[in-house]
Each structure stands twice: as C-alpha cells, then as structure tokens.
mmCIF file of C-alpha atoms in Angstrom:
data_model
loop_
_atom_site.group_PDB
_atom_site.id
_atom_site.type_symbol
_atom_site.label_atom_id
_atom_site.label_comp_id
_atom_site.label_asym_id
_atom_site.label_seq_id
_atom_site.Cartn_x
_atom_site.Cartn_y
_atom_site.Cartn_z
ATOM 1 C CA UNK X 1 -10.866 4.580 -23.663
ATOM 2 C CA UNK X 2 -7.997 4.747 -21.405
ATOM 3 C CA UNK X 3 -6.173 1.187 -20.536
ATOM 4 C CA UNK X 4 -3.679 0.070 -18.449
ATOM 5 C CA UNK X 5 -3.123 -3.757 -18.822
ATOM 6 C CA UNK X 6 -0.281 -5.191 -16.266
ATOM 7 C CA UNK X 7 1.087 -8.615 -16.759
ATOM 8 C CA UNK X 8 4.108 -10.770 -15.568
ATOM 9 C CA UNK X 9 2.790 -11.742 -12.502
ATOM 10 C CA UNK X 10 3.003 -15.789 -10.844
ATOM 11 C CA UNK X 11 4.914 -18.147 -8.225
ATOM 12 C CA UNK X 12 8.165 -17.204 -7.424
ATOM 13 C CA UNK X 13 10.583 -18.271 -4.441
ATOM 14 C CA UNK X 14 12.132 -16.372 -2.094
ATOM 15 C CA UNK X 15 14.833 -14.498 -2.885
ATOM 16 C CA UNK X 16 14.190 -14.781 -7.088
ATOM 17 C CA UNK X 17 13.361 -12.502 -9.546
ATOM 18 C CA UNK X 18 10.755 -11.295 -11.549
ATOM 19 C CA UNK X 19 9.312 -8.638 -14.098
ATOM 20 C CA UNK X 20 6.183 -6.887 -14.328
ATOM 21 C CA UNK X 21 5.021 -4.918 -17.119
ATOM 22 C CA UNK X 22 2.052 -2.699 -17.601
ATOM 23 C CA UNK X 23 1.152 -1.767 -21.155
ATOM 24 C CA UNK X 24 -0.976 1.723 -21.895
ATOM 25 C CA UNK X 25 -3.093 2.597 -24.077
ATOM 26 C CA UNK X 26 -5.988 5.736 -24.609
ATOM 27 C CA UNK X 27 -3.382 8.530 -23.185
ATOM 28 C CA UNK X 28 0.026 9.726 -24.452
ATOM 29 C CA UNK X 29 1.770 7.671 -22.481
ATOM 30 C CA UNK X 30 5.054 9.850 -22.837
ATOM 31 C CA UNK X 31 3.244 12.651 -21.500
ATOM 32 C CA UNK X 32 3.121 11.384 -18.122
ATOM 33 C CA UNK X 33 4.750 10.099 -15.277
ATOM 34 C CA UNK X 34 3.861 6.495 -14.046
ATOM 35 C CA UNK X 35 3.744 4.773 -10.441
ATOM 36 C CA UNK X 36 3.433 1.436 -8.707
ATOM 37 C CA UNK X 37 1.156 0.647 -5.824
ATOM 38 C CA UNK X 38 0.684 -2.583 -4.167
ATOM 39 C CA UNK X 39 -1.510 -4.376 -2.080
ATOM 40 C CA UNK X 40 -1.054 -7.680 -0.108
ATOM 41 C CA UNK X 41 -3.723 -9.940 0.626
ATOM 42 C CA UNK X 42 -6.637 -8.581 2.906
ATOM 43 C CA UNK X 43 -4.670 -5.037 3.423
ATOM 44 C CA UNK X 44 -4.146 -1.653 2.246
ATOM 45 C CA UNK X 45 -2.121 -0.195 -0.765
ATOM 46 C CA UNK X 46 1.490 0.763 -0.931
ATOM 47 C CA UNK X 47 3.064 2.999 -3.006
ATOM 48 C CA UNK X 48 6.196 1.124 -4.334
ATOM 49 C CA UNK X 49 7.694 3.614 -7.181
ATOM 50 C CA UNK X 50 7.005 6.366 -9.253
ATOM 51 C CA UNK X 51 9.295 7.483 -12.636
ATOM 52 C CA UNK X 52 9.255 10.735 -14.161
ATOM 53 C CA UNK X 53 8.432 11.987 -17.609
ATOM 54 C CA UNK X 54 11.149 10.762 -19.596
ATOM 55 C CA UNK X 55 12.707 8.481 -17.246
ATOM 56 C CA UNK X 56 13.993 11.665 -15.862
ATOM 57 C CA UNK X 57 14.019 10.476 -12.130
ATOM 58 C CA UNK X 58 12.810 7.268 -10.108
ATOM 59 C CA UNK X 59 11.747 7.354 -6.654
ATOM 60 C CA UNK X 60 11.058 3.960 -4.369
ATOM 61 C CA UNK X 61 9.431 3.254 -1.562
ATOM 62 C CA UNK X 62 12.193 2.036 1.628
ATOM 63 C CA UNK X 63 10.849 -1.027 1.287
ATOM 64 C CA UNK X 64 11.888 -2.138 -1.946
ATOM 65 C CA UNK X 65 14.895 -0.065 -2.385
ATOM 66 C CA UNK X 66 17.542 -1.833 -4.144
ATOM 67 C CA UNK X 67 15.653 -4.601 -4.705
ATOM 68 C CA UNK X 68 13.070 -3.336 -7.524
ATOM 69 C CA UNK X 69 13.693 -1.192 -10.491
ATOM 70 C CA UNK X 70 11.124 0.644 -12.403
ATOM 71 C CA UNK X 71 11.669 1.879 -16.079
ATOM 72 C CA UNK X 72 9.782 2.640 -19.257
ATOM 73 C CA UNK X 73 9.547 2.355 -22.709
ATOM 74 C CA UNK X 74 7.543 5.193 -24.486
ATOM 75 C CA UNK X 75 7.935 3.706 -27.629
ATOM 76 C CA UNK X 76 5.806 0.752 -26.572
ATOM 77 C CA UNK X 77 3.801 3.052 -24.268
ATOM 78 C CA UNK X 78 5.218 0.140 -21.524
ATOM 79 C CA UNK X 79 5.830 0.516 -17.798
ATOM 80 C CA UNK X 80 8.210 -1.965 -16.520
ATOM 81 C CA UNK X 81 9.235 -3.300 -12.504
ATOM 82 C CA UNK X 82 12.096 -5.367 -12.250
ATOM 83 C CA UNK X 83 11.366 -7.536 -9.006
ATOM 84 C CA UNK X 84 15.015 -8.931 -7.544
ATOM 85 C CA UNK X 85 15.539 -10.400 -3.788
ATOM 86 C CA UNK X 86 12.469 -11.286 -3.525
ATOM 87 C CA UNK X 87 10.848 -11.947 -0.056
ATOM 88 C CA UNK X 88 7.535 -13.470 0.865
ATOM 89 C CA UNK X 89 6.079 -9.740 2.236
ATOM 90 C CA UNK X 90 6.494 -8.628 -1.374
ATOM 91 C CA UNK X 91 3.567 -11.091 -1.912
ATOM 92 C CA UNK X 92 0.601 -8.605 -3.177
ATOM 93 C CA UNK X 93 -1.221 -7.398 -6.525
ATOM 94 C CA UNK X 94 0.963 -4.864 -8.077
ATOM 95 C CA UNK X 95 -0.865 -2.161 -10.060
ATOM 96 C CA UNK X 96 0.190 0.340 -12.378
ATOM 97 C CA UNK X 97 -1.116 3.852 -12.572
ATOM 98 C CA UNK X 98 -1.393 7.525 -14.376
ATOM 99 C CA UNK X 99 0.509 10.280 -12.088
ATOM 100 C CA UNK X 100 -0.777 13.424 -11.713
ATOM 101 C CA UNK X 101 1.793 15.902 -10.219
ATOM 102 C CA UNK X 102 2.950 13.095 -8.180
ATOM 103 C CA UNK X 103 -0.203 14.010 -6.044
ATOM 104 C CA UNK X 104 -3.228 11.440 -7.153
ATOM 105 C CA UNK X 105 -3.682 8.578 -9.732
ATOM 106 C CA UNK X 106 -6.327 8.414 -11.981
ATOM 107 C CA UNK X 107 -5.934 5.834 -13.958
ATOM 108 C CA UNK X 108 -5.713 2.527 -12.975
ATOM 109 C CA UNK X 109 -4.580 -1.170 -14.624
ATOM 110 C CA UNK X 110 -6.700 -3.938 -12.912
ATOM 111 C CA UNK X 111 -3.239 -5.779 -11.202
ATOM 112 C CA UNK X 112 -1.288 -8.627 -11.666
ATOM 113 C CA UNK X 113 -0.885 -10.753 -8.824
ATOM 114 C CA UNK X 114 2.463 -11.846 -7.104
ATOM 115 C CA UNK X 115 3.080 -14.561 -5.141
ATOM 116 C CA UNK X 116 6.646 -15.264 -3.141
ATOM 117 C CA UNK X 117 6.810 -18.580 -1.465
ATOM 118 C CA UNK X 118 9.090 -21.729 -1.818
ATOM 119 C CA UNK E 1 6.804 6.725 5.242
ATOM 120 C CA UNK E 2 4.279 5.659 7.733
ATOM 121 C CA UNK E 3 0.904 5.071 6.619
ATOM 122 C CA UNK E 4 -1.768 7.503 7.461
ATOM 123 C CA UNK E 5 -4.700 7.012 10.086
ATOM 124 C CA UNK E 6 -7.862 5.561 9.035
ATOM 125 C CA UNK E 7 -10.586 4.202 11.490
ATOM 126 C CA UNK E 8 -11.127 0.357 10.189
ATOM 127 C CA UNK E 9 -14.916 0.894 9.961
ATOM 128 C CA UNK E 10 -17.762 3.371 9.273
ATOM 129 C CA UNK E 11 -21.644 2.777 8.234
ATOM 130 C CA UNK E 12 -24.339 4.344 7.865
ATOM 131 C CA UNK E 13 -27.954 3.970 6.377
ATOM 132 C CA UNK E 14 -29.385 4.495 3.105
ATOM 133 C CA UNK E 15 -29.696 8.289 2.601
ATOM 134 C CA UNK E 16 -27.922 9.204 5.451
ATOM 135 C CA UNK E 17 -24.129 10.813 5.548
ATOM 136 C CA UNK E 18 -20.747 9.168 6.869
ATOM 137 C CA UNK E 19 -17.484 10.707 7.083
ATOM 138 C CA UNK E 20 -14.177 9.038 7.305
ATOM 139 C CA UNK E 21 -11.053 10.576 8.941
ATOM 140 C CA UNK E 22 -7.743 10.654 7.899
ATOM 141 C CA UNK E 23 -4.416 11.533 10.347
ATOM 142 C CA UNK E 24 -1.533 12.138 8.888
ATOM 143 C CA UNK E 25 1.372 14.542 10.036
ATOM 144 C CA UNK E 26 3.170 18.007 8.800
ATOM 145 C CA UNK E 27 5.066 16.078 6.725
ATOM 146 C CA UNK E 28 2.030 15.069 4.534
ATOM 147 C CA UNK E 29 -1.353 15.819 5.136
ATOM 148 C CA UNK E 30 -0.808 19.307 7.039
ATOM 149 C CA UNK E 31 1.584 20.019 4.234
ATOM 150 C CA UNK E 32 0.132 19.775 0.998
ATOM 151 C CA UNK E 33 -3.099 20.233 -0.525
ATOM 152 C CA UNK E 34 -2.837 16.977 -2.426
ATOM 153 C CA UNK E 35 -4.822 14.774 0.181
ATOM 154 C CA UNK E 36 -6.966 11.972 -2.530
ATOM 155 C CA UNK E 37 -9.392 9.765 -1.990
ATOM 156 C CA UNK E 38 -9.901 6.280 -3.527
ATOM 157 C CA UNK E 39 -12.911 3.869 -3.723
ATOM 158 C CA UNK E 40 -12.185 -0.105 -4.125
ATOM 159 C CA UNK E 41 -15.170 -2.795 -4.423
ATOM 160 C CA UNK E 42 -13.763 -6.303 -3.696
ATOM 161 C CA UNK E 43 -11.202 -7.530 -6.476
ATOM 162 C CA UNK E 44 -11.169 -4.192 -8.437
ATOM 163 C CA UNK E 45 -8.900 -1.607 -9.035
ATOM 164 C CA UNK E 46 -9.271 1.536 -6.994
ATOM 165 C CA UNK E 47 -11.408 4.423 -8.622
ATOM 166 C CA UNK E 48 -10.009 8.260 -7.411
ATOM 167 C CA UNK E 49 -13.255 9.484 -5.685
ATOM 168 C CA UNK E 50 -11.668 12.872 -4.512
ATOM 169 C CA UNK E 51 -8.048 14.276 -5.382
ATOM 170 C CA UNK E 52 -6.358 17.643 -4.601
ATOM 171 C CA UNK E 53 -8.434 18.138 -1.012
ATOM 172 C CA UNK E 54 -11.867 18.921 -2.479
ATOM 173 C CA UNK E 55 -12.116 18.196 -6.020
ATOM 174 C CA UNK E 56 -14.344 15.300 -7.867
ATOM 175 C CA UNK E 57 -13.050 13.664 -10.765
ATOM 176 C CA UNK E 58 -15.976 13.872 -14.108
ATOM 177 C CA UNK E 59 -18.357 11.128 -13.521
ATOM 178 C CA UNK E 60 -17.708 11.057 -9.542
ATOM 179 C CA UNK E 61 -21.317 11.728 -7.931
ATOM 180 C CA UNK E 62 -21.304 15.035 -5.939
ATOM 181 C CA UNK E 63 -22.401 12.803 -3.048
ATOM 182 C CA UNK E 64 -18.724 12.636 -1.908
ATOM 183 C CA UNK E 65 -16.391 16.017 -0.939
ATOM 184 C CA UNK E 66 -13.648 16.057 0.736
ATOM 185 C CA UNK E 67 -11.949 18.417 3.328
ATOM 186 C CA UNK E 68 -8.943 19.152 5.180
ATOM 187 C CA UNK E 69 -8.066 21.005 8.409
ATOM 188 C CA UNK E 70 -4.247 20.641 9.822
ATOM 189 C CA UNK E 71 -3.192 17.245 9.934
ATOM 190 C CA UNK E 72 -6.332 15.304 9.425
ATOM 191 C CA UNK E 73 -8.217 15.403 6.157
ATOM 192 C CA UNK E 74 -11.840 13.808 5.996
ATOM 193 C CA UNK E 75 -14.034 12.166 3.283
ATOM 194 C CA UNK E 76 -18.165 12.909 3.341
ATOM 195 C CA UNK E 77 -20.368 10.761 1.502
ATOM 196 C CA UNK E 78 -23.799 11.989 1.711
ATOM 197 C CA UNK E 79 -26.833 10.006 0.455
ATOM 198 C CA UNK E 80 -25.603 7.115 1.014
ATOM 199 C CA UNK E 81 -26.050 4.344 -1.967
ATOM 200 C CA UNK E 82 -26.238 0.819 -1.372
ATOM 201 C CA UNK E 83 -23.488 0.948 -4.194
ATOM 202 C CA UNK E 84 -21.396 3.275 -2.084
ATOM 203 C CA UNK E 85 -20.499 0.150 0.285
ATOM 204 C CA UNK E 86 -16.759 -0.127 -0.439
ATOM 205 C CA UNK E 87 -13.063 0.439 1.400
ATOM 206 C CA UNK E 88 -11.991 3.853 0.849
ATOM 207 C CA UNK E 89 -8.443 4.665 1.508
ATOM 208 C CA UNK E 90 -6.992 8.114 1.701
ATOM 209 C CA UNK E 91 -2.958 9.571 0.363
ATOM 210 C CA UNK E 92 -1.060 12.021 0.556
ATOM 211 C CA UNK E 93 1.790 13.758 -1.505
ATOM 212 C CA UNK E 94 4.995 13.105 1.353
ATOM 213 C CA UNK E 95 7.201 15.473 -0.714
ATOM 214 C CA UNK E 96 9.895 13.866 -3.334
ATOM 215 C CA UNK E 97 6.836 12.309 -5.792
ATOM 216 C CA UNK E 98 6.311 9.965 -2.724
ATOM 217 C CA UNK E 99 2.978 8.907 -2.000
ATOM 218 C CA UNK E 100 1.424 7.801 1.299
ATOM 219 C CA UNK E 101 -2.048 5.490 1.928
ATOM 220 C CA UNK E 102 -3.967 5.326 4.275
ATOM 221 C CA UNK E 103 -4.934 1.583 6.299
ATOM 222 C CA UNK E 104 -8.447 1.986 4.622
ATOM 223 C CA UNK E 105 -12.358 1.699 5.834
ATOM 224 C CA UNK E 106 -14.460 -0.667 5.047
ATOM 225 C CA UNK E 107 -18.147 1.565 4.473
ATOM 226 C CA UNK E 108 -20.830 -0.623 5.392
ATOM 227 C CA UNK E 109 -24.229 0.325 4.602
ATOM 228 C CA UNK E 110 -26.811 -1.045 6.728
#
C-alpha cells in the first residue's frame, strides 16, 4: 500500500520559519519526481513546487519563490519544504504528492496543516 | 499562473449526468493533453478521478470521463451517486513541470 505521511506542520508568526516533511512509503520513491500543493482554508489548491528525479531540477510557484525550498532525501524515501518569510496567506494544508510527467498526481499524503499568525 | 475557470456550483439528481467546465488558455489547457481531474470529500486528500484528458485511474468508476475541446476541458459524471457529492477541481500541465488548479465545484446531489 502506497503512503505518503507529511508532518512538521503548527503555529508560526509572521515572517518565521518552518519545515515540512513528507515521508513515502509503497513506491520507489527515487523513481519519481515529487510536488507540493496547498490549500488555504475554505479554497482551492495551489501548486507550490515540484523537484525532479534526483533532485535534478526544482520548480516554484511565484508565490513562494525565494521564500520556500523543496529537497529530498531518497535514502529516507523523504520529501522536504523549507518554509522561510513566512506570511499569514501561506496559512493552508500543505500536501505532498507522486508526479507523473509533471502532468497529474496520483498519490496523495493526507496534509499537514500550517498556520501563520502572531 | 492564473488559476483556471471553474463554475462554483453544479447538481444534479440521483442517476442523472452533470458536467463541469473548465477554461483555461493556450498556455495550458489548449496546449497540452494533460488536463486532470481531482475529487475531494470534506477534510480528505484529493483522489485523481481523470488524468491525461480522458483516462480513469484503476478503481475510478467509469461513471466519470473527461474531455477537451480548445481551451476549455470538461468533466461528465453520469449516474450520479449520492457518494459522488464532492468539490472537483480541474489542472493543467502550464509547461516547465508547473501545474495549474482550477477554483473548484462543489457537486451537490439533490
């Protein structure tokens, strides 16, 4: 069975920090290339970043660029975002998911939740 | 990256069909074949329904098909299910592994 777990999620203030991390299991992680979606409270998702196969290239949405930083870790089959400048419309569950071709997700993690207010 | 078009609402009655419309532009939807399709019940994750245009993932009821034609692709679910009674939101490949969602519909079935 095919999991995608995220955690690091909570309370932070505007303009802090914080990581996410989405551990996967089920799949050959390595194999595949991994995105971020979001979705604030009562709206639609948002694509936030994808990263290649082999950390080979990173893409981000306008919205977070250079603020966030996504990475991996294929020997702990981990997917990482590294959360910095924080502001209060960041505030939405992040998920993690399986890219396919950069064209569809199948795979889901069930979110973490992320909160930015003083 | 502007989010695609969605209409907020659709419904429809048990057994009958509703289709949901999504406008994009020639720099998404009317470029690629890579329109998908996702299904999300309140507090869940979103399930892929419908990915490349047309196709159903294993396990996804043939109930739903999607199509495309220029800029505006369009989800069918037929039969409707009282389980069926979800937001759907559509995406689209935007070139450069981007990815772009629609605003999403809340289906309603009466």
């Amino acid at each position: 069975e095919v999991q995608l777990v995220e955690s690091g999620g909570g309370l932070v203030q505007p303009g802090g920090s914080l990581g996410l991390s989405c551990v996967v299991s089920g799949l050959i992680f390595s194999n595949y290339g991994m995105i971020w979606v979001r979705q604030a409270p009562g709206k639609g998702l948002e694509w936030v970043s994808y990263i290649g196969i082999s950390s080979s290239t990173m893409y981000y949405a306008d919205s977070v660029k250079g603020r966030f930083t996504i990475s991996r870790d294929d020997a702990k089959n981990s997917l990482y975002l590294q959360m910095n400048s924080l502001r209060a419309e960041d505030t939405a569950v992040y998920y993690c998911a399986r890219d396919r071709g950069g064209t569809y997700s199948d795979y889901w993690g069930q979110g973490t939740l992320v909160t930015v207010s003083s | 990256q502007s989010a695609l078009t969605q209409p907020p609402s659709a419904s429809g009655s048990p057994g009958q069909s509703v289709t949901i419309s999504c406008a994009g532009t020639s720099s998404d939807v009317g470029g690629y074949n890579y329109v998908s399709w996702y299904q999300q019940h309140p507090g869940k994750a979103p399930k892929l329904v419908i990915y490349e245009v047309n196709k159903r993932p294993s396990g996804v009821p043939d109930r739903f098909s999607g199509s495309k034609s220029g800029n505006t692709a369009s989800l069918t679910v037929s039969g409707l299910q009282a389980e069926d009674e979800a937001d759907y939101y559509c995406s689209s490949y935007a070139g450069s592994k981007n990815r772009v969602f629609g605003g999403g519909t809340t289906l309603t079935v009466l």
